[in-house]
mmCIF file of N, CA and C in Angstrom:
data_model
loop_
_atom_site.group_PDB
_atom_site.id
_atom_site.type_symbol
_atom_site.label_atom_id
_atom_site.label_comp_id
_atom_site.label_asym_id
_atom_site.label_seq_id
_atom_site.Cartn_x
_atom_site.Cartn_y
_atom_site.Cartn_z
ATOM 1 N N PRO Q 84 44.496 21.264 1.749
ATOM 2 C CA PRO Q 84 44.739 20.212 2.743
ATOM 3 C C PRO Q 84 43.456 19.525 3.222
ATOM 4 N N SER Q 85 42.345 20.251 3.267
ATOM 5 C CA SER Q 85 41.105 19.645 3.749
ATOM 6 C C SER Q 85 40.546 18.616 2.769
ATOM 7 N N ALA Q 86 41.029 18.603 1.551
ATOM 8 C CA ALA Q 86 40.546 17.644 0.555
ATOM 9 C C ALA Q 86 41.436 16.402 0.469
ATOM 10 N N LYS Q 87 42.470 16.326 1.315
ATOM 11 C CA LYS Q 87 43.370 15.184 1.274
ATOM 12 C C LYS Q 87 42.574 13.905 1.521
ATOM 13 N N ASN Q 88 42.880 12.892 0.757
ATOM 14 C CA ASN Q 88 42.241 11.568 0.821
ATOM 15 C C ASN Q 88 40.806 11.553 0.303
ATOM 16 N N VAL Q 89 40.367 12.607 -0.343
ATOM 17 C CA VAL Q 89 39.039 12.631 -0.953
ATOM 18 C C VAL Q 89 39.106 11.883 -2.281
ATOM 19 N N ALA Q 90 38.119 11.043 -2.515
ATOM 20 C CA ALA Q 90 38.052 10.285 -3.758
ATOM 21 C C ALA Q 90 37.327 11.090 -4.835
ATOM 22 N N PHE Q 91 37.682 10.826 -6.082
ATOM 23 C CA PHE Q 91 37.019 11.504 -7.201
ATOM 24 C C PHE Q 91 37.072 10.623 -8.433
ATOM 25 N N ILE Q 92 36.224 10.963 -9.389
ATOM 26 C CA ILE Q 92 36.303 10.376 -10.723
ATOM 27 C C ILE Q 92 36.263 11.524 -11.710
ATOM 28 N N GLN Q 93 37.056 11.383 -12.748
ATOM 29 C CA GLN Q 93 37.148 12.417 -13.783
ATOM 30 C C GLN Q 93 37.089 11.722 -15.132
ATOM 31 N N THR Q 94 36.314 12.259 -16.037
ATOM 32 C CA THR Q 94 36.275 11.737 -17.403
ATOM 33 C C THR Q 94 36.545 12.887 -18.357
ATOM 34 N N HIS Q 95 37.184 12.561 -19.484
ATOM 35 C CA HIS Q 95 37.453 13.612 -20.467
ATOM 36 C C HIS Q 95 37.773 13.000 -21.820
ATOM 37 N N GLY Q 96 37.245 13.625 -22.863
ATOM 38 C CA GLY Q 96 37.503 13.185 -24.223
ATOM 39 C C GLY Q 96 38.839 13.687 -24.744
ATOM 40 N N LYS Q 97 39.578 12.810 -25.372
ATOM 41 C CA LYS Q 97 40.898 13.164 -25.900
ATOM 42 C C LYS Q 97 40.810 14.161 -27.053
ATOM 43 N N ASN Q 98 39.644 14.259 -27.685
ATOM 44 C CA ASN Q 98 39.471 15.146 -28.836
ATOM 45 C C ASN Q 98 38.534 16.310 -28.533
ATOM 46 N N ASP Q 99 38.474 16.714 -27.279
ATOM 47 C CA ASP Q 99 37.588 17.803 -26.867
ATOM 48 C C ASP Q 99 38.113 19.137 -27.409
ATOM 49 N N ALA Q 100 37.342 19.743 -28.291
ATOM 50 C CA ALA Q 100 37.743 21.016 -28.897
ATOM 51 C C ALA Q 100 37.347 22.211 -28.034
ATOM 52 N N ILE Q 101 36.502 22.001 -27.041
ATOM 53 C CA ILE Q 101 36.035 23.088 -26.182
ATOM 54 C C ILE Q 101 36.941 23.250 -24.972
ATOM 55 N N LEU Q 102 37.256 22.143 -24.323
ATOM 56 C CA LEU Q 102 38.134 22.142 -23.158
ATOM 57 C C LEU Q 102 39.239 21.140 -23.449
ATOM 58 N N GLY Q 103 40.394 21.637 -23.819
ATOM 59 C CA GLY Q 103 41.497 20.788 -24.267
ATOM 60 C C GLY Q 103 41.884 19.694 -23.294
ATOM 61 N N TYR Q 104 42.317 18.601 -23.849
ATOM 62 C CA TYR Q 104 42.707 17.439 -23.061
ATOM 63 C C TYR Q 104 43.856 17.757 -22.105
ATOM 64 N N ASP Q 105 44.738 18.640 -22.502
ATOM 65 C CA ASP Q 105 45.862 19.031 -21.634
ATOM 66 C C ASP Q 105 45.367 19.589 -20.303
ATOM 67 N N TYR Q 106 44.273 20.330 -20.335
ATOM 68 C CA TYR Q 106 43.708 20.878 -19.093
ATOM 69 C C TYR Q 106 43.204 19.761 -18.186
ATOM 70 N N ALA Q 107 42.616 18.743 -18.771
ATOM 71 C CA ALA Q 107 42.133 17.614 -17.981
ATOM 72 C C ALA Q 107 43.300 16.883 -17.322
ATOM 73 N N GLU Q 108 44.376 16.707 -18.065
ATOM 74 C CA GLU Q 108 45.555 16.060 -17.491
ATOM 75 C C GLU Q 108 46.132 16.894 -16.341
ATOM 76 N N LYS Q 109 46.186 18.195 -16.533
ATOM 77 C CA LYS Q 109 46.702 19.075 -15.473
ATOM 78 C C LYS Q 109 45.813 19.028 -14.241
ATOM 79 N N LEU Q 110 44.500 18.994 -14.439
ATOM 80 C CA LEU Q 110 43.582 18.902 -13.313
ATOM 81 C C LEU Q 110 43.822 17.611 -12.540
ATOM 82 N N TYR Q 111 43.946 16.502 -13.251
ATOM 83 C CA TYR Q 111 44.193 15.218 -12.590
ATOM 84 C C TYR Q 111 45.497 15.264 -11.790
ATOM 85 N N GLU Q 112 46.541 15.791 -12.398
ATOM 86 C CA GLU Q 112 47.834 15.910 -11.711
ATOM 87 C C GLU Q 112 47.712 16.794 -10.470
ATOM 88 N N THR Q 113 46.974 17.888 -10.576
ATOM 89 C CA THR Q 113 46.793 18.790 -9.435
ATOM 90 C C THR Q 113 46.049 18.090 -8.304
ATOM 91 N N LEU Q 114 44.986 17.400 -8.632
ATOM 92 C CA LEU Q 114 44.204 16.717 -7.606
ATOM 93 C C LEU Q 114 45.026 15.647 -6.900
ATOM 94 N N THR Q 115 45.693 14.803 -7.681
ATOM 95 C CA THR Q 115 46.444 13.702 -7.072
ATOM 96 C C THR Q 115 47.686 14.184 -6.341
ATOM 97 N N SER Q 116 48.320 15.214 -6.830
ATOM 98 C CA SER Q 116 49.514 15.710 -6.142
ATOM 99 C C SER Q 116 49.177 16.422 -4.839
ATOM 100 N N ASN Q 117 47.898 16.733 -4.641
ATOM 101 C CA ASN Q 117 47.455 17.362 -3.399
ATOM 102 C C ASN Q 117 46.753 16.373 -2.468
ATOM 103 N N GLY Q 118 47.003 15.084 -2.697
ATOM 104 C CA GLY Q 118 46.529 14.074 -1.769
ATOM 105 C C GLY Q 118 45.200 13.435 -2.072
ATOM 106 N N MET Q 119 44.528 13.882 -3.126
ATOM 107 C CA MET Q 119 43.268 13.253 -3.495
ATOM 108 C C MET Q 119 43.583 11.982 -4.291
ATOM 109 N N HIS Q 120 42.646 11.065 -4.333
ATOM 110 C CA HIS Q 120 42.864 9.851 -5.112
ATOM 111 C C HIS Q 120 41.622 9.580 -5.946
ATOM 112 N N GLY Q 121 41.877 9.181 -7.170
ATOM 113 C CA GLY Q 121 40.750 8.950 -8.046
ATOM 114 C C GLY Q 121 41.127 8.273 -9.330
ATOM 115 N N GLU Q 122 40.147 8.204 -10.190
ATOM 116 C CA GLU Q 122 40.303 7.568 -11.493
ATOM 117 C C GLU Q 122 40.074 8.607 -12.573
ATOM 118 N N PHE Q 123 40.922 8.554 -13.583
ATOM 119 C CA PHE Q 123 40.785 9.431 -14.737
ATOM 120 C C PHE Q 123 40.424 8.548 -15.920
ATOM 121 N N TYR Q 124 39.161 8.577 -16.317
ATOM 122 C CA TYR Q 124 38.707 7.802 -17.460
ATOM 123 C C TYR Q 124 38.757 8.704 -18.688
ATOM 124 N N GLN Q 125 39.613 8.347 -19.614
ATOM 125 C CA GLN Q 125 39.751 9.114 -20.850
ATOM 126 C C GLN Q 125 39.167 8.311 -22.012
ATOM 127 N N PHE Q 126 38.567 9.021 -22.935
ATOM 128 C CA PHE Q 126 37.949 8.356 -24.076
ATOM 129 C C PHE Q 126 38.294 9.117 -25.343
ATOM 130 N N SER Q 127 38.055 8.499 -26.485
ATOM 131 C CA SER Q 127 38.495 9.074 -27.760
ATOM 132 C C SER Q 127 37.562 10.148 -28.309
ATOM 133 N N GLY Q 128 36.472 10.422 -27.641
ATOM 134 C CA GLY Q 128 35.514 11.405 -28.137
ATOM 135 C C GLY Q 128 35.885 12.838 -27.819
ATOM 136 N N GLY Q 129 34.900 13.703 -27.967
ATOM 137 C CA GLY Q 129 35.101 15.133 -27.749
ATOM 138 C C GLY Q 129 34.436 15.605 -26.476
ATOM 139 N N HIS Q 130 33.688 16.709 -26.591
ATOM 140 C CA HIS Q 130 33.033 17.335 -25.448
ATOM 141 C C HIS Q 130 31.650 16.702 -25.273
ATOM 142 N N GLU Q 131 31.640 15.525 -24.675
ATOM 143 C CA GLU Q 131 30.417 14.739 -24.549
ATOM 144 C C GLU Q 131 30.560 13.820 -23.348
ATOM 145 N N ILE Q 132 29.498 13.133 -23.009
ATOM 146 C CA ILE Q 132 29.555 12.125 -21.951
ATOM 147 C C ILE Q 132 29.044 10.823 -22.569
ATOM 148 N N PRO Q 133 29.958 9.974 -23.010
ATOM 149 C CA PRO Q 133 29.542 8.728 -23.660
ATOM 150 C C PRO Q 133 29.038 7.703 -22.642
ATOM 151 N N PRO Q 134 28.320 6.689 -23.119
ATOM 152 C CA PRO Q 134 27.782 5.669 -22.216
ATOM 153 C C PRO Q 134 28.837 5.024 -21.313
ATOM 154 N N LYS Q 135 30.032 4.782 -21.811
ATOM 155 C CA LYS Q 135 31.073 4.155 -20.990
ATOM 156 C C LYS Q 135 31.473 5.067 -19.826
ATOM 157 N N ALA Q 136 31.499 6.374 -20.044
ATOM 158 C CA ALA Q 136 31.805 7.314 -18.962
ATOM 159 C C ALA Q 136 30.692 7.285 -17.914
ATOM 160 N N ILE Q 137 29.459 7.223 -18.356
ATOM 161 C CA ILE Q 137 28.330 7.138 -17.419
ATOM 162 C C ILE Q 137 28.426 5.847 -16.609
ATOM 163 N N GLU Q 138 28.830 4.771 -17.252
ATOM 164 C CA GLU Q 138 29.018 3.500 -16.551
ATOM 165 C C GLU Q 138 30.106 3.626 -15.475
ATOM 166 N N LYS Q 139 31.230 4.265 -15.813
ATOM 167 C CA LYS Q 139 32.322 4.460 -14.849
ATOM 168 C C LYS Q 139 31.856 5.313 -13.667
ATOM 169 N N ILE Q 140 31.115 6.362 -13.948
ATOM 170 C CA ILE Q 140 30.601 7.229 -12.885
ATOM 171 C C ILE Q 140 29.628 6.453 -12.005
ATOM 172 N N SER Q 141 28.785 5.639 -12.610
ATOM 173 C CA SER Q 141 27.833 4.817 -11.850
ATOM 174 C C SER Q 141 28.560 3.848 -10.930
ATOM 175 N N GLN Q 142 29.626 3.227 -11.420
ATOM 176 C CA GLN Q 142 30.418 2.310 -10.599
ATOM 177 C C GLN Q 142 31.026 3.058 -9.417
ATOM 178 N N TYR Q 143 31.547 4.232 -9.682
ATOM 179 C CA TYR Q 143 32.147 5.063 -8.636
ATOM 180 C C TYR Q 143 31.105 5.393 -7.552
ATOM 181 N N LEU Q 144 29.935 5.832 -7.977
ATOM 182 C CA LEU Q 144 28.896 6.209 -7.016
ATOM 183 C C LEU Q 144 28.402 5.012 -6.219
ATOM 184 N N ARG Q 145 28.244 3.857 -6.880
ATOM 185 C CA ARG Q 145 27.817 2.653 -6.165
ATOM 186 C C ARG Q 145 28.835 2.269 -5.099
ATOM 187 N N ALA Q 146 30.100 2.399 -5.397
ATOM 188 C CA ALA Q 146 31.153 2.062 -4.428
ATOM 189 C C ALA Q 146 31.111 3.001 -3.221
ATOM 190 N N LEU Q 147 30.690 4.244 -3.427
ATOM 191 C CA LEU Q 147 30.617 5.193 -2.322
ATOM 192 C C LEU Q 147 29.542 4.844 -1.315
ATOM 193 N N VAL Q 148 28.456 4.272 -1.771
ATOM 194 C CA VAL Q 148 27.326 3.997 -0.885
ATOM 195 C C VAL Q 148 27.370 2.599 -0.275
ATOM 196 N N ARG Q 149 28.379 1.840 -0.569
ATOM 197 C CA ARG Q 149 28.492 0.483 0.008
ATOM 198 C C ARG Q 149 29.048 0.550 1.386
#
């Protein structure tokens, strides 16, 4: 309950062989169903952080400090 209305960003590769994509979807569902709000950026890669994900995270952080 103390995390209600907390913003977040989550990124995950659809082809992640280390941490399956299903777990990422479940995490997103858990966070949002408990009152948190955020963006889930999914990409076609694996267990990595591609430039587009870094861009999304940067946008998220910039919005927090405005």
